[in-house]
Tab-separated table of C-alpha atoms in Angstrom:
chain	number	residue	atom	x	y	z
A	650	MET	CA	-41.822	41.861	18.706
A	651	PRO	CA	-44.595	41.667	16.035
A	652	GLY	CA	-44.489	45.448	15.902
A	653	ILE	CA	-40.853	45.394	14.858
A	654	TRP	CA	-41.578	43.145	11.854
A	655	ASN	CA	-44.581	45.261	10.817
A	656	ARG	CA	-42.788	48.572	11.102
A	657	HIS	CA	-39.448	47.417	9.671
A	658	PRO	CA	-39.994	44.902	6.842
A	659	ARG	CA	-36.585	45.764	5.474
A	660	TYR	CA	-35.078	44.451	8.705
A	661	TYR	CA	-36.789	41.106	8.096
A	662	LEU	CA	-35.454	41.013	4.540
A	663	LEU	CA	-31.943	41.825	5.744
A	664	VAL	CA	-32.024	38.994	8.298
A	665	PHE	CA	-33.242	36.577	5.629
A	666	VAL	CA	-30.416	37.570	3.261
A	667	VAL	CA	-27.787	37.195	6.008
A	668	LEU	CA	-29.082	33.740	6.971
A	669	ALA	CA	-29.217	32.591	3.352
A	670	ALA	CA	-25.690	33.809	2.692
A	671	THR	CA	-24.434	32.076	5.835
A	672	LEU	CA	-25.950	28.770	4.783
A	673	TYR	CA	-24.552	29.170	1.271
A	674	PHE	CA	-20.980	29.487	2.516
A	675	LEU	CA	-21.244	26.879	5.263
A	676	VAL	CA	-22.921	24.100	3.297
A	677	PRO	CA	-20.791	22.675	0.436
A	678	VAL	CA	-22.392	22.997	-2.966
A	679	HIS	CA	-22.078	19.972	-5.266
A	680	TYR	CA	-22.118	20.308	-9.031
A	681	GLU	CA	-23.111	17.139	-10.803
A	682	HIS	CA	-21.346	15.947	-13.924
A	683	SER	CA	-22.323	13.153	-16.235
A	684	VAL	CA	-19.464	10.651	-16.666
A	685	ALA	CA	-21.481	7.855	-18.237
A	686	PRO	CA	-25.067	7.255	-19.335
A	687	HIS	CA	-27.433	7.161	-16.355
A	688	PHE	CA	-24.538	7.757	-13.940
A	689	THR	CA	-23.683	11.029	-12.234
A	690	LEU	CA	-21.076	11.883	-9.637
A	691	LYS	CA	-20.138	15.008	-7.744
A	692	ASP	CA	-16.922	17.008	-7.933
A	693	ASN	CA	-15.698	16.167	-4.456
A	694	ASP	CA	-16.572	12.461	-4.646
A	695	LEU	CA	-13.639	10.060	-4.870
A	696	PRO	CA	-15.272	7.995	-7.678
A	697	PHE	CA	-15.692	11.156	-9.755
A	698	ARG	CA	-12.066	12.173	-9.271
A	699	MET	CA	-10.929	8.679	-10.259
A	700	ALA	CA	-13.132	8.672	-13.366
A	701	ARG	CA	-11.836	12.088	-14.421
A	702	ALA	CA	-8.214	11.012	-13.899
A	703	SER	CA	-8.821	7.910	-16.021
A	704	ARG	CA	-10.249	9.984	-18.876
A	705	ILE	CA	-7.221	12.255	-18.815
A	706	TYR	CA	-4.836	9.300	-18.835
A	707	ASP	CA	-6.700	7.600	-21.685
A	708	LYS	CA	-5.991	10.674	-23.815
A	709	VAL	CA	-2.273	10.346	-23.016
A	710	LEU	CA	-2.339	6.735	-24.230
A	711	GLU	CA	-3.716	7.894	-27.563
A	712	ASP	CA	-1.175	10.714	-27.740
A	713	ARG	CA	1.634	8.210	-27.145
A	714	LYS	CA	0.502	6.144	-30.127
A	715	LYS	CA	0.497	9.279	-32.290
A	716	LEU	CA	3.981	10.304	-31.139
A	717	ILE	CA	5.365	6.831	-31.885
A	718	LYS	CA	3.773	6.899	-35.320
A	719	THR	CA	5.220	10.347	-36.001
A	720	PHE	CA	8.825	9.520	-35.127
A	721	GLY	CA	8.807	5.727	-35.596
A	722	PRO	CA	6.543	4.640	-37.041
A	723	THR	CA	6.956	1.638	-34.663
A	724	PRO	CA	8.503	1.371	-31.179
A	725	LYS	CA	11.603	-0.387	-32.535
A	726	ASP	CA	12.319	2.715	-34.663
A	727	ILE	CA	12.279	5.173	-31.737
A	728	SER	CA	15.544	6.377	-30.203
A	729	MET	CA	15.686	6.707	-26.432
A	730	PHE	CA	17.604	9.991	-26.627
A	731	PRO	CA	17.879	11.288	-30.222
A	732	GLU	CA	21.268	12.467	-31.368
A	733	ASP	CA	21.980	16.116	-32.006
A	734	LYS	CA	21.358	16.299	-35.728
A	735	TYR	CA	19.044	18.259	-38.009
A	736	PRO	CA	16.129	17.947	-38.052
A	737	TRP	CA	16.376	17.201	-34.319
A	738	PRO	CA	13.384	15.167	-33.019
A	739	PRO	CA	11.837	17.172	-30.148
A	740	TYR	CA	11.511	14.391	-27.590
A	741	THR	CA	13.283	12.033	-25.186
A	742	VAL	CA	12.023	8.669	-23.991
A	743	TRP	CA	10.467	10.289	-20.913
A	744	ASP	CA	8.068	12.324	-23.071
A	745	PHE	CA	6.264	9.146	-24.108
A	746	PHE	CA	5.519	8.204	-20.492
A	747	PRO	CA	4.378	11.312	-18.596
A	748	ALA	CA	2.984	11.079	-15.082
A	749	ALA	CA	-0.453	12.090	-16.317
A	750	PHE	CA	-2.748	10.335	-13.856
A	751	ASN	CA	-4.178	12.737	-11.272
A	752	CYS	CA	-3.786	11.476	-7.732
A	753	PRO	CA	-7.254	11.951	-6.174
A	754	HIS	CA	-5.717	13.141	-2.876
A	755	GLU	CA	-2.856	15.352	-1.723
A	756	VAL	CA	0.563	14.651	-3.253
A	757	GLU	CA	3.548	15.328	-1.034
A	758	ARG	CA	7.224	14.532	-0.928
A	759	ILE	CA	7.965	12.113	1.873
A	760	GLY	CA	11.558	12.052	3.064
A	761	ALA	CA	14.513	14.209	2.154
A	762	LEU	CA	14.535	16.760	-0.615
A	763	GLY	CA	17.096	15.493	-3.077
A	764	ASP	CA	18.094	11.836	-3.140
A	765	GLY	CA	16.119	9.612	-0.773
A	766	GLY	CA	12.674	11.196	-0.740
A	767	LYS	CA	9.681	9.959	-2.746
A	768	TRP	CA	6.389	11.484	-3.886
A	769	VAL	CA	3.367	9.834	-2.269
A	770	CYS	CA	-0.336	10.065	-3.065
A	771	GLY	CA	-2.640	10.460	-0.075
A	772	LEU	CA	-0.443	9.532	2.876
A	773	SER	CA	-3.224	10.964	5.066
A	774	ARG	CA	-5.321	7.950	4.056
A	775	LEU	CA	-2.920	5.803	6.100
A	776	TYR	CA	-2.842	8.061	9.159
A	777	ASP	CA	-4.992	5.811	11.336
A	778	LYS	CA	-5.194	2.647	9.191
A	779	PRO	CA	-4.739	-0.184	11.706
A	780	ASP	CA	-3.207	-2.699	9.274
A	781	CYS	CA	-0.942	-0.324	7.326
A	782	VAL	CA	1.968	-2.166	5.659
A	783	VAL	CA	4.932	-0.614	3.799
A	784	TYR	CA	7.715	-2.506	1.994
A	785	SER	CA	10.969	-0.761	1.093
A	786	PHE	CA	13.520	-2.389	-1.213
A	787	GLY	CA	16.810	-0.504	-1.412
A	788	ILE	CA	17.870	1.262	1.801
A	789	ASN	CA	21.522	2.282	1.352
A	790	TYR	CA	21.619	3.729	4.900
A	791	GLU	CA	19.231	6.543	3.929
A	792	SER	CA	15.839	6.138	5.586
A	793	SER	CA	14.279	9.599	5.616
A	794	PHE	CA	11.384	8.245	3.521
A	795	GLU	CA	10.636	5.426	5.929
A	796	ALA	CA	11.090	7.624	8.998
A	797	GLU	CA	8.656	10.277	7.782
A	798	ILE	CA	6.007	7.675	7.034
A	799	LEU	CA	6.304	6.365	10.576
A	800	HIS	CA	6.160	9.859	12.086
A	801	ASN	CA	3.032	10.706	10.095
A	802	THR	CA	1.018	7.544	10.722
A	803	ASN	CA	-0.083	5.789	13.880
A	804	HIS	CA	0.077	2.140	12.920
A	805	CYS	CA	2.202	1.682	9.781
A	806	GLN	CA	4.838	-1.039	9.956
A	807	ILE	CA	7.762	-1.008	7.522
A	808	TRP	CA	9.627	-4.012	6.191
A	809	GLY	CA	13.002	-3.014	4.701
A	810	TYR	CA	15.248	-5.126	2.466
A	811	ASP	CA	18.750	-4.426	1.192
A	812	PHE	CA	21.558	-6.981	0.884
A	813	SER	CA	24.230	-4.259	0.570
A	814	VAL	CA	23.735	-2.846	4.095
A	815	LYS	CA	23.024	-4.215	7.553
A	816	SER	CA	20.222	-1.980	8.793
A	817	PHE	CA	18.013	1.016	8.147
A	818	GLY	CA	19.674	4.434	8.072
A	819	PRO	CA	20.183	6.707	11.102
A	820	GLU	CA	16.815	8.410	10.519
A	821	ILE	CA	15.123	5.394	12.137
A	822	THR	CA	15.413	6.469	15.765
A	823	SER	CA	14.543	4.528	18.900
A	824	ASP	CA	11.063	6.049	19.213
A	825	ILE	CA	9.946	4.529	15.886
A	826	SER	CA	12.268	1.549	15.425
A	827	HIS	CA	9.756	-0.828	17.033
A	828	ARG	CA	7.632	-0.474	13.881
A	829	THR	CA	10.452	-1.479	11.506
A	830	HIS	CA	11.744	-4.850	10.336
A	831	PHE	CA	14.965	-5.265	8.348
A	832	LYS	CA	16.453	-8.192	6.442
A	833	ALA	CA	19.505	-8.324	4.161
A	834	TYR	CA	17.521	-9.978	1.362
A	835	ARG	CA	17.498	-9.398	-2.369
A	836	LEU	CA	14.239	-8.877	-4.277
A	837	ASP	CA	14.170	-10.860	-7.509
A	838	GLY	CA	11.936	-12.714	-9.925
A	839	GLU	CA	12.668	-16.149	-8.442
A	840	ASP	CA	13.435	-17.599	-5.020
A	841	LYS	CA	16.992	-18.628	-4.156
A	842	PHE	CA	17.564	-19.051	-0.446
A	843	GLY	CA	19.565	-22.234	-0.078
A	844	PRO	CA	22.716	-22.584	2.101
A	845	GLU	CA	24.900	-21.478	-0.827
A	846	ASP	CA	22.824	-18.407	-1.681
A	847	ASP	CA	24.376	-15.282	-0.216
A	848	PRO	CA	22.492	-13.039	-0.151
A	849	PRO	CA	19.237	-14.992	-0.195
A	850	GLN	CA	16.769	-13.702	-2.761
A	851	TYR	CA	12.986	-13.796	-2.639
A	852	THR	CA	10.044	-12.935	-4.842
A	853	LEU	CA	7.521	-10.450	-3.525
A	854	GLU	CA	4.888	-13.183	-3.262
A	855	THR	CA	7.199	-15.308	-1.097
A	856	LEU	CA	7.973	-12.384	1.205
A	857	LEU	CA	4.263	-11.621	1.581
A	858	GLU	CA	3.642	-15.233	2.567
A	859	LYS	CA	6.675	-15.272	4.840
A	860	ASN	CA	5.458	-12.149	6.680
A	861	GLY	CA	1.807	-13.173	6.763
A	862	HIS	CA	0.667	-10.266	4.593
A	863	LYS	CA	-2.019	-10.117	1.934
A	864	PHE	CA	-1.486	-6.522	0.809
A	865	ILE	CA	1.097	-3.721	0.845
A	866	ASP	CA	-0.136	-0.127	1.021
A	867	ILE	CA	3.110	1.460	-0.222
A	868	LEU	CA	5.847	-0.390	-2.097
A	869	LYS	CA	9.179	1.368	-2.661
A	870	VAL	CA	11.656	-0.193	-5.106
A	871	ASP	CA	15.174	1.084	-5.844
A	872	ILE	CA	17.236	-1.910	-6.954
A	873	GLU	CA	19.658	-0.466	-9.541
A	874	SER	CA	18.159	-1.618	-12.890
A	875	SER	CA	16.993	-5.022	-11.609
A	876	GLU	CA	13.496	-3.509	-11.469
A	877	PHE	CA	12.755	-4.539	-15.061
A	878	SER	CA	13.211	-8.289	-14.737
A	879	THR	CA	11.942	-8.320	-11.158
A	880	LEU	CA	8.696	-6.436	-11.797
A	881	THR	CA	8.054	-8.380	-15.006
A	882	SER	CA	8.273	-11.662	-13.087
A	883	MET	CA	6.235	-10.171	-10.258
A	884	ILE	CA	3.407	-8.672	-12.309
A	885	LYS	CA	2.875	-11.087	-15.212
A	886	PRO	CA	1.321	-13.863	-13.091
A	887	TYR	CA	-1.258	-11.429	-11.685
A	888	VAL	CA	-2.108	-10.236	-15.188
A	889	ALA	CA	-2.401	-13.827	-16.439
A	890	ARG	CA	-4.739	-14.710	-13.552
A	891	ASN	CA	-6.640	-11.423	-13.933
A	892	GLU	CA	-5.920	-10.643	-10.288
A	893	THR	CA	-5.268	-7.322	-8.571
A	894	LEU	CA	-1.665	-6.501	-7.707
A	895	PRO	CA	-0.977	-6.820	-3.959
A	896	PHE	CA	0.009	-3.188	-3.407
A	897	GLY	CA	-1.704	0.210	-3.456
A	898	GLN	CA	1.033	2.376	-4.896
A	899	LEU	CA	4.582	2.003	-6.141
A	900	GLN	CA	7.532	4.374	-5.772
A	901	ILE	CA	10.327	3.262	-8.100
A	902	GLU	CA	13.543	4.538	-9.619
A	903	LEU	CA	14.020	3.498	-13.239
A	904	HIS	CA	17.484	2.890	-14.645
A	905	LEU	CA	17.455	2.706	-18.441
A	906	TRP	CA	21.000	1.411	-18.725
A	907	GLY	CA	21.301	-0.688	-21.876
A	908	LYS	CA	17.574	-0.584	-22.654
A	909	SER	CA	16.038	0.074	-26.073
A	910	PHE	CA	12.833	2.050	-26.477
A	911	GLU	CA	11.037	-1.069	-27.685
A	912	GLU	CA	12.050	-2.981	-24.529
A	913	PHE	CA	11.066	-0.179	-22.200
A	914	HIS	CA	7.772	0.460	-24.008
A	915	GLU	CA	6.814	-3.219	-23.740
A	916	TRP	CA	7.720	-3.304	-20.035
A	917	TRP	CA	5.799	-0.107	-19.279
A	918	GLU	CA	2.686	-1.431	-20.980
A	919	ILE	CA	2.817	-4.483	-18.701
A	920	LEU	CA	2.588	-2.111	-15.724
A	921	GLU	CA	-0.352	-0.299	-17.320
A	922	GLN	CA	-2.088	-3.568	-18.155
A	923	ALA	CA	-1.835	-4.502	-14.479
A	924	GLY	CA	-3.535	-1.240	-13.456
A	925	LEU	CA	-0.578	0.967	-12.524
A	926	ARG	CA	-0.844	4.657	-13.422
A	927	PRO	CA	1.974	7.223	-12.941
A	928	PHE	CA	0.980	10.311	-10.955
A	929	TRP	CA	4.427	11.852	-10.418
A	930	THR	CA	7.878	11.765	-11.991
A	931	GLU	CA	11.177	13.589	-11.726
A	932	PRO	CA	14.545	13.034	-13.425
A	933	ASN	CA	17.455	12.022	-11.236
A	934	LEU	CA	19.395	15.267	-11.554
A	935	VAL	CA	21.745	14.268	-8.723
A	936	TYR	CA	23.049	11.456	-10.932
A	937	LEU	CA	23.248	13.801	-13.915
A	938	ASN	CA	25.132	16.444	-11.926
A	939	TYR	CA	27.519	13.902	-10.419
A	940	ASN	CA	28.575	12.649	-13.853
A	941	ARG	CA	28.712	16.159	-15.381
A	942	ASP	CA	27.574	14.748	-18.688
A	943	PRO	CA	24.246	15.511	-20.397
A	944	GLY	CA	24.232	11.916	-21.618
A	945	TYR	CA	23.393	10.746	-18.107
A	946	THR	CA	19.683	11.446	-18.339
A	947	ASN	CA	18.555	7.828	-18.180
A	948	LEU	CA	17.469	7.696	-14.533
A	949	ALA	CA	14.094	8.889	-13.304
A	950	GLU	CA	11.859	8.488	-10.277
A	951	TYR	CA	8.235	7.480	-10.825
A	952	SER	CA	5.306	7.159	-8.452
A	953	LEU	CA	2.410	4.989	-9.624
A	954	LEU	CA	-1.064	4.343	-8.250
A	955	ASN	CA	-2.810	0.980	-8.509
A	956	VAL	CA	-6.273	1.787	-9.913
A	957	ARG	CA	-7.567	-1.798	-9.626
A	958	GLY	CA	-9.261	-3.384	-6.640
A	959	ASP	CA	-10.374	-1.490	-3.547
A	960	ASN	CA	-7.190	-0.178	-1.922
A	961	ILE	CA	-7.432	2.767	0.482
A	962	PHE	CA	-6.161	5.277	-2.104
A	963	ILE	CA	-8.916	4.641	-4.665
A	964	ARG	CA	-11.895	3.554	-2.524
A	965	ASP	CA	-13.428	5.023	0.592
A	966	PRO	CA	-13.594	2.491	3.421
A	967	PRO	CA	-17.097	1.310	4.348
A	968	ILE	CA	-18.783	3.283	7.100
A	969	THR	CA	-19.287	1.221	10.232
A	970	ILE	CA	-22.221	2.253	12.410
A	971	THR	CA	-22.082	0.985	15.966
A	972	PRO	CA	-25.569	0.490	17.438
A	973	PRO	CA	-26.202	2.190	20.779
A	974	ALA	CA	-25.674	0.094	23.846
A	975	GLN	CA	-28.796	-1.475	25.254
A	976	ASP	CA	-29.725	-0.538	28.801
């Protein structure tokens, strides 16, 4: 063997190059970036991705102020959907509130294409989470969203609420129904569940207490324009107490019926103040197509991530090391 190395040094060099190249492609290379003084993170680290997404979103906040100043100059002067007149302002209300926060994981549509499905950030993070909790307000006998979550996770339980129907939709089949819970309740900003209240209505905090939950991983809300008063009543107490909202992400349909830009802008900033950041949006083109009128552009779906606290979508769970068994 020594003779081979002595007589063929190029062979040795070739082997070295092959081994080095193999290690280069097998071992991930991390490039460090400075995100703050004396603090560096790596590209594939979750904290780095969150910090980068926050910087991008902060720029959007500044751009929103500039756009309001350009066409306002104050929120009360902004039209939701400017009329067709010259010079025509090149915006709609949705341009002020883009889904500009980068989800730090995969984004995928859960549930049906078209009406019923929602865009979710990092469902894989819930795949084996033992205490996974999902709340869904607004069922309308269409449960493809809920069914797909159950099929793609091992332990998630779903609590569904809708006073206009009597159960989940047909997508909840017998093999997954044992992980669902349905009540014909109404979500609202105050509790009303006396004998004369039909349907009974509950705040989110009351339902959490009633179900023995501290936190919701995914919260879906589609309650036909009641989302504004309901979420205001829900979120303001947490902001006042400087507490983290009790959910990891929010999928919501917004109905701008009868709303001014000033009202919507104020409401949206309450969500942002509480730590919610939009990572996906799409207009409700089904509603637009059904009405056959370009004026019906005031419905949109939004998906928002809670960037406060330590929920599974923004923080890696602690690593638990089990000591070896003693003989």
